[in-house]
Amino acid sequence: MNEPTETSPEMIAFGLIAQAGDARSKAYEALALAKQGDFAGAKELIEQAEASVLEAHHIQTSLLTKEASGNHTEVNVMLVHAQDHLMTAILAKELIAEMIEMYQAMGNLNR
């Protein structure tokens, strides 16, 4: 059996899953801080989540560039699963960022 290489579909999938998982975790940590009124901390964690999403986008861009150059990447269930993780992480980050803004606005109204 061949060992996965850095550009194998398995390793690409692991990279996407790792970055997506980090982004999602940071977003939920940010929400917890916002609930406690720590909006500066929440903002920092959302920025970290965005950095993880950006790193995942770099991985996707490399896949697209390879494909456009005629170097096909085998799509397997793991890669599809990784893409699903990334899309749900992006959605969570975006919604949580909006929720944080709402918490902050509600806090300002109650002052």
Tab-separated table of C-alpha atoms in Angstrom:
chain	number	residue	atom	x	y	z
A	1	MET	CA	0.000	0.000	0.000
A	2	ASN	CA	1.295	3.463	-0.900
A	3	GLU	CA	1.993	5.971	1.862
A	4	PRO	CA	0.078	9.252	1.507
A	5	THR	CA	2.153	12.088	0.075
A	6	GLU	CA	1.716	15.783	0.839
A	7	THR	CA	-0.369	16.157	-2.324
A	8	SER	CA	-2.325	12.920	-2.035
A	9	PRO	CA	-6.115	13.244	-1.760
A	10	GLU	CA	-5.905	11.906	1.805
A	11	MET	CA	-3.399	14.515	2.961
A	12	ILE	CA	-5.274	17.292	1.184
A	13	ALA	CA	-8.438	16.148	2.958
A	14	PHE	CA	-6.650	16.035	6.326
A	15	GLY	CA	-5.398	19.581	5.759
A	16	LEU	CA	-8.886	20.838	4.960
A	17	ILE	CA	-10.403	19.026	7.942
A	18	ALA	CA	-7.743	20.364	10.317
A	19	GLN	CA	-8.170	23.971	9.174
A	20	ALA	CA	-11.973	23.706	9.171
A	21	GLY	CA	-12.004	22.158	12.633
A	22	ASP	CA	-9.760	24.898	13.960
A	23	ALA	CA	-11.944	27.608	12.411
A	24	ARG	CA	-15.145	26.118	13.802
A	25	SER	CA	-13.674	25.665	17.289
A	26	LYS	CA	-12.359	29.230	17.382
A	27	ALA	CA	-15.734	30.568	16.237
A	28	TYR	CA	-17.587	28.753	19.015
A	29	GLU	CA	-14.986	29.890	21.563
A	30	ALA	CA	-15.579	33.442	20.321
A	31	LEU	CA	-19.309	33.044	20.854
A	32	ALA	CA	-18.731	31.880	24.430
A	33	LEU	CA	-16.598	34.944	25.121
A	34	ALA	CA	-19.205	37.244	23.602
A	35	LYS	CA	-21.858	35.741	25.871
A	36	GLN	CA	-19.621	36.739	28.791
A	37	GLY	CA	-19.249	40.258	27.395
A	38	ASP	CA	-15.619	39.825	26.258
A	39	PHE	CA	-16.026	41.310	22.795
A	40	ALA	CA	-12.323	42.040	22.308
A	41	GLY	CA	-11.497	38.386	22.965
A	42	ALA	CA	-14.344	37.282	20.728
A	43	LYS	CA	-13.084	39.504	17.913
A	44	GLU	CA	-9.585	38.051	18.226
A	45	LEU	CA	-10.903	34.485	18.030
A	46	ILE	CA	-13.069	35.301	14.994
A	47	GLU	CA	-9.956	36.709	13.315
A	48	GLN	CA	-8.104	33.480	14.130
A	49	ALA	CA	-11.015	31.472	12.716
A	50	GLU	CA	-10.858	33.570	9.558
A	51	ALA	CA	-7.124	32.857	9.252
A	52	SER	CA	-7.846	29.111	9.384
A	53	VAL	CA	-10.545	29.484	6.739
A	54	LEU	CA	-8.093	31.422	4.576
A	55	GLU	CA	-5.528	28.637	4.931
A	56	ALA	CA	-8.165	26.121	3.840
A	57	HIS	CA	-8.957	28.331	0.844
A	58	HIS	CA	-5.268	28.177	-0.104
A	59	ILE	CA	-5.529	24.391	-0.106
A	60	GLN	CA	-8.638	24.581	-2.299
A	61	THR	CA	-6.938	27.039	-4.644
A	62	SER	CA	-4.022	24.665	-5.104
A	63	LEU	CA	-6.470	21.904	-6.018
A	64	LEU	CA	-8.192	24.150	-8.541
A	65	THR	CA	-4.886	25.304	-10.009
A	66	LYS	CA	-3.715	21.702	-10.393
A	67	GLU	CA	-6.993	20.739	-12.049
A	68	ALA	CA	-6.852	23.717	-14.435
A	69	SER	CA	-3.304	22.682	-15.366
A	70	GLY	CA	-4.517	19.223	-16.342
A	71	ASN	CA	-3.374	17.433	-13.181
A	72	HIS	CA	-6.499	15.713	-11.940
A	73	THR	CA	-6.913	14.978	-8.233
A	74	GLU	CA	-8.873	11.855	-7.448
A	75	VAL	CA	-12.027	12.815	-5.572
A	76	ASN	CA	-12.874	10.328	-2.847
A	77	VAL	CA	-15.292	10.265	0.070
A	78	MET	CA	-12.675	11.699	2.419
A	79	LEU	CA	-12.131	14.746	0.199
A	80	VAL	CA	-15.887	15.283	-0.101
A	81	HIS	CA	-16.168	14.959	3.681
A	82	ALA	CA	-13.383	17.527	4.103
A	83	GLN	CA	-15.168	19.977	1.815
A	84	ASP	CA	-18.339	19.473	3.850
A	85	HIS	CA	-16.428	20.230	7.057
A	86	LEU	CA	-15.028	23.385	5.523
A	87	MET	CA	-18.367	24.667	4.286
A	88	THR	CA	-20.047	24.115	7.666
A	89	ALA	CA	-17.111	25.808	9.418
A	90	ILE	CA	-17.411	28.816	7.127
A	91	LEU	CA	-21.143	28.994	7.752
A	92	ALA	CA	-20.667	28.697	11.525
A	93	LYS	CA	-17.989	31.414	11.523
A	94	GLU	CA	-20.142	33.812	9.524
A	95	LEU	CA	-23.267	33.249	11.613
A	96	ILE	CA	-21.360	33.439	14.893
A	97	ALA	CA	-19.709	36.705	13.817
A	98	GLU	CA	-23.212	38.109	13.247
A	99	MET	CA	-24.392	36.782	16.613
A	100	ILE	CA	-21.456	38.453	18.333
A	101	GLU	CA	-22.394	41.754	16.729
A	102	MET	CA	-25.954	41.253	17.961
A	103	TYR	CA	-24.775	40.505	21.512
A	104	GLN	CA	-22.653	43.621	21.436
A	105	ALA	CA	-25.486	45.791	20.092
A	106	MET	CA	-27.891	44.394	22.699
A	107	GLY	CA	-25.363	45.132	25.433
A	108	ASN	CA	-25.040	48.703	24.241
A	109	LEU	CA	-28.828	49.103	24.284
A	110	ASN	CA	-29.036	47.913	27.890
A	111	ARG	CA	-26.566	50.494	29.177
